[in-house]
Amino acid sequence: MKVIFTCGGTAGHVNPALALAGLMKKKDPRTEILFVGTPGGMERKLAAKAGYPYESVEVSSFSRSMKIEGIRHNLRAAKNLVTARRQAEAILKSFGPDLVVGTGGYASYPMIKYAAKAGIPTAVHESNMVPGLTTKMLEGSADRIMVGFEECRQHYKHPEKICVTGTPVRGDFFDLTKEQAKEKLGVNDGRPLIVSFWGSLGASYMNEKMAEFFALEAKTEPFHHIHAMGSAGWPRLVEWCRPYGLMLRDHPSLDVREYIYDMAVAMRAADLVICRAGASTISELTALAVPAIIVPSPYVTNNHQEKNARILERHGGACVMLEPESSGKKLFELASAILSDPKRQA
């Protein structure tokens, strides 16, 4: 069987595709997989790291703004769709897929749209509580729409197409035990491990707050800490740490990176995760049963991250702190309180 996975924008859109692709290859090694995204999107790097071939289509997002700049942006996006159609049809003809699966992001629109027109079976996965713009645009075209939560059904015009699957988690998250993962990372000296990240692209506002967090934990290094700055925050790391007189190289327990490529190992080893509330992250937290402090991004459509986070909070798996109320000190104090209370941690 030949399968195209099309996705992009953030790791939250790419990881479900990687999880499903990995399972398909495990079930039948003869399965041929092709990833399709944008030319410069991070999906290219993630697909290559996983060993999958990659093709690209030139497509850009649409703006919801009706201001002049928003209209200009949408005109450019519409122009790109003409190019994307030719590229998508060429990829479909060359690869000859038996199935095309879109897992989110505007990059998936042309592949699903023109695969459906060509009579190729298609499916879309929407992991958030509220469907994104791309999913809404593809609802009429796709054969199946897979959703993360039962409550999602109310948001769709074609309930007969909906299948509640949850959000896939890659199999490599379960390759190691917690103890084995800690040993692999070299954090098995008895101190707990915090893993933190604000999304694959980073979040400047929250990363700046993390500098205060790092400074507080650097005083005694009570735990190990792996933090991903993301591509947006990484260049400003030294600048944000400077007011605290913090030199990270002097504190080996603080492992601050641009991106956590071994996320499966890191999260498996974690005793506490501090993060946003993307649907993939929520699924990974619940699958691994790791306690979390969640600061939902307030910059997303329909405030869907807070809606995702509140589900976990209601079941006692996370503490939710809204971004305007957060600070490095508050996050540090809450993390310390959870890690010093085994009952609360459980």
CSV table of C-alpha atoms in Angstrom, one decimal:
chain,number,residue,atom,x,y,z
A,1,MET,CA,0.0,0.0,0.0
A,2,LYS,CA,1.1,3.5,-0.8
A,3,VAL,CA,0.2,6.3,1.7
A,4,ILE,CA,0.7,10.1,1.5
A,5,PHE,CA,0.8,12.0,4.8
A,6,THR,CA,0.3,15.7,4.4
A,7,CYS,CA,0.8,18.2,7.3
A,8,GLY,CA,2.7,21.2,8.5
A,9,GLY,CA,3.1,24.3,10.5
A,10,THR,CA,3.9,22.8,13.9
A,11,ALA,CA,5.2,19.6,15.4
A,12,GLY,CA,1.6,19.1,16.8
A,13,HIS,CA,0.4,18.5,13.2
A,14,VAL,CA,3.4,16.4,12.2
A,15,ASN,CA,3.7,14.0,15.2
A,16,PRO,CA,0.3,12.3,14.7
A,17,ALA,CA,1.3,11.6,11.1
A,18,LEU,CA,4.6,10.1,12.2
A,19,ALA,CA,2.8,8.0,14.8
A,20,LEU,CA,0.4,6.5,12.2
A,21,ALA,CA,3.1,6.1,9.6
A,22,GLY,CA,5.2,4.2,12.0
A,23,LEU,CA,2.4,1.9,13.0
A,24,MET,CA,1.6,1.2,9.3
A,25,LYS,CA,5.2,0.3,8.6
A,26,LYS,CA,5.3,-1.9,11.6
A,27,LYS,CA,2.1,-3.7,10.5
A,28,ASP,CA,3.4,-4.1,7.0
A,29,PRO,CA,7.0,-3.2,6.2
A,30,ARG,CA,6.1,-3.1,2.5
A,31,THR,CA,4.0,0.0,3.0
A,32,GLU,CA,5.4,3.0,1.1
A,33,ILE,CA,5.2,6.3,2.9
A,34,LEU,CA,5.6,9.8,1.4
A,35,PHE,CA,5.3,13.0,3.4
A,36,VAL,CA,4.1,16.3,1.7
A,37,GLY,CA,4.4,19.7,3.2
A,38,THR,CA,5.7,23.2,2.5
A,39,PRO,CA,9.2,23.8,1.0
A,40,GLY,CA,10.6,25.4,4.2
A,41,GLY,CA,8.4,24.0,6.9
A,42,MET,CA,9.7,22.2,9.9
A,43,GLU,CA,7.7,19.1,8.7
A,44,ARG,CA,10.5,18.6,6.2
A,45,LYS,CA,13.1,18.3,8.9
A,46,LEU,CA,11.0,16.0,11.1
A,47,ALA,CA,10.0,13.7,8.2
A,48,ALA,CA,13.7,13.4,7.1
A,49,LYS,CA,14.8,12.6,10.7
A,50,ALA,CA,12.2,9.8,10.8
A,51,GLY,CA,13.6,8.5,7.5
A,52,TYR,CA,10.6,9.3,5.2
A,53,PRO,CA,10.9,10.8,1.7
A,54,TYR,CA,9.4,14.3,1.3
A,55,GLU,CA,7.8,16.4,-1.4
A,56,SER,CA,6.6,20.0,-1.2
A,57,VAL,CA,3.8,22.2,-2.4
A,58,GLU,CA,3.9,26.0,-2.3
A,59,VAL,CA,1.0,27.0,-0.1
A,60,SER,CA,0.4,29.6,2.6
A,61,SER,CA,-2.1,30.3,5.3
A,62,PHE,CA,-5.2,32.4,5.0
A,63,SER,CA,-5.8,35.4,7.2
A,64,ARG,CA,-9.1,36.0,9.0
A,65,SER,CA,-8.4,39.7,9.1
A,66,MET,CA,-10.4,42.0,6.7
A,67,LYS,CA,-7.8,44.8,7.0
A,68,ILE,CA,-5.8,45.8,3.9
A,69,GLU,CA,-2.8,43.7,4.9
A,70,GLY,CA,-5.0,40.7,5.6
A,71,ILE,CA,-6.7,41.0,2.2
A,72,ARG,CA,-3.3,41.3,0.4
A,73,HIS,CA,-2.1,38.2,2.3
A,74,ASN,CA,-5.1,36.2,1.2
A,75,LEU,CA,-4.7,37.3,-2.5
A,76,ARG,CA,-1.1,35.9,-2.3
A,77,ALA,CA,-2.4,32.8,-0.7
A,78,ALA,CA,-5.0,32.4,-3.4
A,79,LYS,CA,-2.3,32.8,-6.1
A,80,ASN,CA,-0.2,30.1,-4.3
A,81,LEU,CA,-3.2,27.7,-4.5
A,82,VAL,CA,-3.0,27.7,-8.3
A,83,THR,CA,0.6,26.7,-8.1
A,84,ALA,CA,-0.2,24.2,-5.3
A,85,ARG,CA,-2.8,22.5,-7.4
A,86,ARG,CA,-0.3,21.7,-10.2
A,87,GLN,CA,2.3,20.5,-7.7
A,88,ALA,CA,-0.3,18.4,-5.8
A,89,GLU,CA,-1.6,16.7,-9.0
A,90,ALA,CA,2.0,16.0,-10.1
A,91,ILE,CA,2.8,14.3,-6.8
A,92,LEU,CA,-0.4,12.3,-6.9
A,93,LYS,CA,0.3,11.1,-10.4
A,94,SER,CA,4.0,10.3,-9.7
A,95,PHE,CA,3.5,8.5,-6.4
A,96,GLY,CA,0.1,6.9,-7.1
A,97,PRO,CA,-1.2,6.7,-3.5
A,98,ASP,CA,-3.9,4.3,-2.3
A,99,LEU,CA,-4.7,6.7,0.6
A,100,VAL,CA,-4.0,10.4,1.5
A,101,VAL,CA,-4.1,11.4,5.2
A,102,GLY,CA,-4.0,15.0,6.3
A,103,THR,CA,-3.1,15.7,10.0
A,104,GLY,CA,-3.5,19.5,10.1
A,105,GLY,CA,-2.0,22.7,8.9
A,106,TYR,CA,-2.7,24.6,5.7
A,107,ALA,CA,-0.1,22.5,3.9
A,108,SER,CA,-2.5,19.6,3.9
A,109,TYR,CA,-5.3,21.4,2.0
A,110,PRO,CA,-4.2,21.0,-1.6
A,111,MET,CA,-3.2,17.3,-1.3
A,112,ILE,CA,-6.5,16.2,0.3
A,113,LYS,CA,-8.6,18.4,-2.0
A,114,TYR,CA,-7.1,17.2,-5.2
A,115,ALA,CA,-6.7,13.6,-4.1
A,116,ALA,CA,-10.5,13.5,-3.4
A,117,LYS,CA,-11.2,15.0,-6.8
A,118,ALA,CA,-9.1,12.2,-8.3
A,119,GLY,CA,-11.1,9.6,-6.5
A,120,ILE,CA,-8.4,8.6,-4.1
A,121,PRO,CA,-9.6,7.7,-0.5
A,122,THR,CA,-8.8,10.6,1.9
A,123,ALA,CA,-8.9,11.1,5.6
A,124,VAL,CA,-8.4,14.2,7.8
A,125,HIS,CA,-7.4,14.1,11.5
A,126,GLU,CA,-8.3,17.0,13.7
A,127,SER,CA,-6.8,16.7,17.2
A,128,ASN,CA,-8.2,19.8,18.8
A,129,MET,CA,-11.6,20.3,20.5
A,130,VAL,CA,-12.5,22.9,17.9
A,131,PRO,CA,-11.9,22.2,14.1
A,132,GLY,CA,-9.3,24.4,12.5
A,133,LEU,CA,-9.9,26.4,9.3
A,134,THR,CA,-8.2,23.7,7.1
A,135,THR,CA,-10.4,21.0,8.5
A,136,LYS,CA,-13.5,23.1,8.0
A,137,MET,CA,-12.5,23.7,4.4
A,138,LEU,CA,-11.9,20.0,3.8
A,139,GLU,CA,-15.0,18.6,5.5
A,140,GLY,CA,-16.9,18.4,2.3
A,141,SER,CA,-14.1,16.7,0.4
A,142,ALA,CA,-12.6,14.2,2.8
A,143,ASP,CA,-14.1,10.7,3.2
A,144,ARG,CA,-13.4,10.5,6.9
A,145,ILE,CA,-12.7,13.0,9.6
A,146,MET,CA,-11.0,11.6,12.7
A,147,VAL,CA,-11.3,13.7,15.9
A,148,GLY,CA,-9.7,13.7,19.3
A,149,PHE,CA,-12.7,14.1,21.5
A,150,GLU,CA,-16.3,12.8,21.5
A,151,GLU,CA,-17.5,16.4,22.2
A,152,CYS,CA,-16.1,17.4,18.8
A,153,ARG,CA,-19.0,16.0,16.8
A,154,GLN,CA,-21.2,19.1,17.5
A,155,HIS,CA,-18.8,21.3,15.4
A,156,TYR,CA,-19.3,19.4,12.1
A,157,LYS,CA,-21.9,19.6,9.4
A,158,HIS,CA,-21.4,16.0,8.3
A,159,PRO,CA,-21.5,13.9,11.5
A,160,GLU,CA,-21.7,10.7,9.4
A,161,LYS,CA,-18.1,11.3,8.4
A,162,ILE,CA,-16.8,11.7,12.0
A,163,CYS,CA,-14.8,8.9,13.7
A,164,VAL,CA,-13.5,9.5,17.3
A,165,THR,CA,-10.0,8.1,17.4
A,166,GLY,CA,-8.2,10.3,19.9
A,167,THR,CA,-4.8,11.6,18.8
A,168,PRO,CA,-2.1,9.1,17.9
A,169,VAL,CA,1.1,8.9,20.0
A,170,ARG,CA,4.3,7.6,18.4
A,171,GLY,CA,5.2,4.0,19.4
A,172,ASP,CA,8.7,5.1,20.4
A,173,PHE,CA,7.2,6.8,23.4
A,174,PHE,CA,6.9,3.3,24.9
A,175,ASP,CA,10.1,1.7,23.8
A,176,LEU,CA,11.8,2.4,27.1
A,177,THR,CA,10.8,2.2,30.8
A,178,LYS,CA,11.0,5.4,32.8
A,179,GLU,CA,14.2,4.1,34.5
A,180,GLN,CA,15.8,3.2,31.1
A,181,ALA,CA,14.9,6.7,29.7
A,182,LYS,CA,16.4,8.4,32.7
A,183,GLU,CA,19.6,6.3,32.3
A,184,LYS,CA,19.8,7.1,28.6
A,185,LEU,CA,19.6,10.9,29.3
A,186,GLY,CA,22.1,10.6,32.2
A,187,VAL,CA,19.6,12.0,34.8
A,188,ASN,CA,19.3,9.0,37.1
A,189,ASP,CA,21.0,10.4,40.2
A,190,GLY,CA,17.8,10.5,42.2
A,191,ARG,CA,16.8,14.1,41.4
A,192,PRO,CA,13.5,14.6,39.5
A,193,LEU,CA,13.4,15.7,35.8
A,194,ILE,CA,11.4,18.6,34.5
A,195,VAL,CA,10.9,18.7,30.7
A,196,SER,CA,9.5,22.0,29.4
A,197,PHE,CA,8.7,23.5,26.0
A,198,TRP,CA,6.3,26.1,24.5
A,199,GLY,CA,5.7,24.5,21.2
A,200,SER,CA,7.9,23.6,18.2
A,201,LEU,CA,8.4,27.2,17.2
A,202,GLY,CA,8.8,28.6,20.7
A,203,ALA,CA,7.0,31.4,22.4
A,204,SER,CA,9.1,34.5,23.1
A,205,TYR,CA,6.8,35.8,25.9
A,206,MET,CA,7.0,32.6,27.9
A,207,ASN,CA,10.6,31.8,27.1
A,208,GLU,CA,11.6,35.2,28.5
A,209,LYS,CA,9.8,34.2,31.8
A,210,MET,CA,11.8,30.9,31.8
A,211,ALA,CA,15.0,32.9,32.3
A,212,GLU,CA,13.8,33.7,35.8
A,213,PHE,CA,12.8,30.1,36.3
A,214,PHE,CA,16.4,29.0,35.3
A,215,ALA,CA,18.0,31.6,37.6
A,216,LEU,CA,15.9,30.3,40.6
A,217,GLU,CA,16.7,26.7,40.1
A,218,ALA,CA,20.4,27.4,39.3
A,219,LYS,CA,20.9,28.5,43.0
A,220,THR,CA,20.6,24.9,44.3
A,221,GLU,CA,19.9,22.7,41.2
A,222,PRO,CA,17.2,20.7,43.0
A,223,PHE,CA,16.2,18.9,39.8
A,224,HIS,CA,17.3,18.2,36.2
A,225,HIS,CA,15.7,20.3,33.6
A,226,ILE,CA,15.5,20.0,29.8
A,227,HIS,CA,13.9,23.0,28.1
A,228,ALA,CA,13.3,23.6,24.4
A,229,MET,CA,13.5,27.3,23.4
A,230,GLY,CA,12.2,26.8,19.8
A,231,SER,CA,13.5,28.5,16.7
A,232,ALA,CA,12.0,31.8,17.8
A,233,GLY,CA,13.4,31.9,21.3
A,234,TRP,CA,16.8,30.3,20.8
A,235,PRO,CA,18.6,33.4,19.4
A,236,ARG,CA,17.6,35.5,22.4
A,237,LEU,CA,18.5,33.0,25.2
A,238,VAL,CA,21.7,34.8,26.3
A,239,GLU,CA,19.9,38.2,26.2
A,240,TRP,CA,17.1,37.0,28.5
A,241,CYS,CA,19.5,35.3,31.0
A,242,ARG,CA,21.9,38.3,31.2
A,243,PRO,CA,19.9,40.3,33.8
A,244,TYR,CA,20.1,37.4,36.2
A,245,GLY,CA,23.8,37.0,35.7
A,246,LEU,CA,23.1,33.4,34.6
A,247,MET,CA,25.6,31.5,32.5
A,248,LEU,CA,23.9,28.2,31.6
A,249,ARG,CA,27.2,26.5,30.9
A,250,ASP,CA,28.0,26.7,34.6
A,251,HIS,CA,24.9,24.6,35.4
A,252,PRO,CA,25.0,21.1,33.9
A,253,SER,CA,21.6,20.2,35.3
A,254,LEU,CA,20.1,22.9,33.1
A,255,ASP,CA,19.9,21.5,29.5
A,256,VAL,CA,18.5,24.3,27.4
A,257,ARG,CA,18.2,23.4,23.7
A,258,GLU,CA,16.7,24.9,20.5
A,259,TYR,CA,14.5,21.8,20.0
A,260,ILE,CA,14.1,18.4,21.8
A,261,TYR,CA,14.6,15.9,19.0
A,262,ASP,CA,14.5,12.9,21.4
A,263,MET,CA,11.1,14.0,22.8
A,264,ALA,CA,9.9,10.4,23.3
A,265,VAL,CA,12.8,9.7,25.6
A,266,ALA,CA,12.6,13.0,27.4
A,267,MET,CA,8.9,12.8,28.1
A,268,ARG,CA,9.2,9.1,29.1
A,269,ALA,CA,11.8,10.1,31.7
A,270,ALA,CA,10.0,13.3,32.9
A,271,ASP,CA,8.6,13.6,36.4
A,272,LEU,CA,6.9,16.8,35.5
A,273,VAL,CA,6.2,18.5,32.1
A,274,ILE,CA,5.6,22.3,31.7
A,275,CYS,CA,4.1,23.1,28.3
A,276,ARG,CA,1.4,24.5,26.1
A,277,ALA,CA,-1.8,22.6,25.4
A,278,GLY,CA,-1.5,21.4,21.8
A,279,ALA,CA,-3.6,18.3,21.3
A,280,SER,CA,-0.6,16.1,20.5
A,281,THR,CA,1.0,17.1,23.8
A,282,ILE,CA,-2.2,16.5,25.7
A,283,SER,CA,-2.3,13.0,24.2
A,284,GLU,CA,1.3,12.2,25.1
A,285,LEU,CA,0.9,13.4,28.7
A,286,THR,CA,-2.2,11.2,29.2
A,287,ALA,CA,-0.6,8.2,27.4
A,288,LEU,CA,2.5,8.4,29.6
A,289,ALA,CA,0.6,9.5,32.8
A,290,VAL,CA,3.0,12.4,33.4
A,291,PRO,CA,1.8,15.3,35.7
A,292,ALA,CA,1.9,18.7,34.0
A,293,ILE,CA,1.7,22.4,34.4
A,294,ILE,CA,0.0,23.8,31.4
A,295,VAL,CA,0.0,27.4,30.2
A,296,PRO,CA,-2.4,27.4,27.2
A,297,SER,CA,-1.5,29.6,24.3
A,298,PRO,CA,-3.9,32.5,24.2
A,299,TYR,CA,-3.0,33.2,20.6
A,300,VAL,CA,-4.9,30.4,18.9
A,301,THR,CA,-8.2,30.2,17.1
A,302,ASN,CA,-11.3,29.8,19.4
A,303,ASN,CA,-9.0,29.6,22.4
A,304,HIS,CA,-8.8,25.8,21.7
A,305,GLN,CA,-5.7,25.3,23.8
A,306,GLU,CA,-7.4,26.2,27.0
A,307,LYS,CA,-10.3,24.0,26.1
A,308,ASN,CA,-7.9,21.1,25.6
A,309,ALA,CA,-6.1,21.8,28.9
A,310,ARG,CA,-9.2,22.0,31.0
A,311,ILE,CA,-10.1,18.4,30.0
A,312,LEU,CA,-6.9,17.2,31.6
A,313,GLU,CA,-7.3,19.6,34.6
A,314,ARG,CA,-10.8,18.2,35.3
A,315,HIS,CA,-9.4,14.7,35.5
A,316,GLY,CA,-6.7,15.8,38.0
A,317,GLY,CA,-3.8,15.3,35.6
A,318,ALA,CA,-2.6,18.9,35.3
A,319,CYS,CA,-2.5,22.4,36.8
A,320,VAL,CA,-3.6,25.1,34.4
A,321,MET,CA,-2.0,28.6,34.7
A,322,LEU,CA,-3.2,31.2,32.2
A,323,GLU,CA,-0.4,33.2,30.5
A,324,PRO,CA,-1.3,36.7,32.0
A,325,GLU,CA,-1.1,35.2,35.5
A,326,SER,CA,2.2,33.4,34.9
A,327,SER,CA,5.8,34.3,35.8
A,328,GLY,CA,9.0,32.4,36.1
A,329,LYS,CA,8.8,32.6,39.9
A,330,LYS,CA,5.2,31.2,40.0
A,331,LEU,CA,6.1,28.4,37.6
A,332,PHE,CA,9.1,27.5,39.7
A,333,GLU,CA,7.2,27.5,43.0
A,334,LEU,CA,4.4,25.4,41.6
A,335,ALA,CA,6.8,22.9,40.0
A,336,SER,CA,8.8,22.7,43.3
A,337,ALA,CA,5.5,22.1,45.2
A,338,ILE,CA,4.4,19.3,42.9
A,339,LEU,CA,7.7,17.6,42.9
A,340,SER,CA,8.0,17.7,46.7
A,341,ASP,CA,4.6,16.1,47.2
A,342,PRO,CA,4.4,12.5,45.9
A,343,LYS,CA,0.6,12.3,46.6
A,344,ARG,CA,-0.1,15.4,44.5
A,345,GLN,CA,2.3,14.2,41.8
A,346,ALA,CA,0.5,10.9,41.5
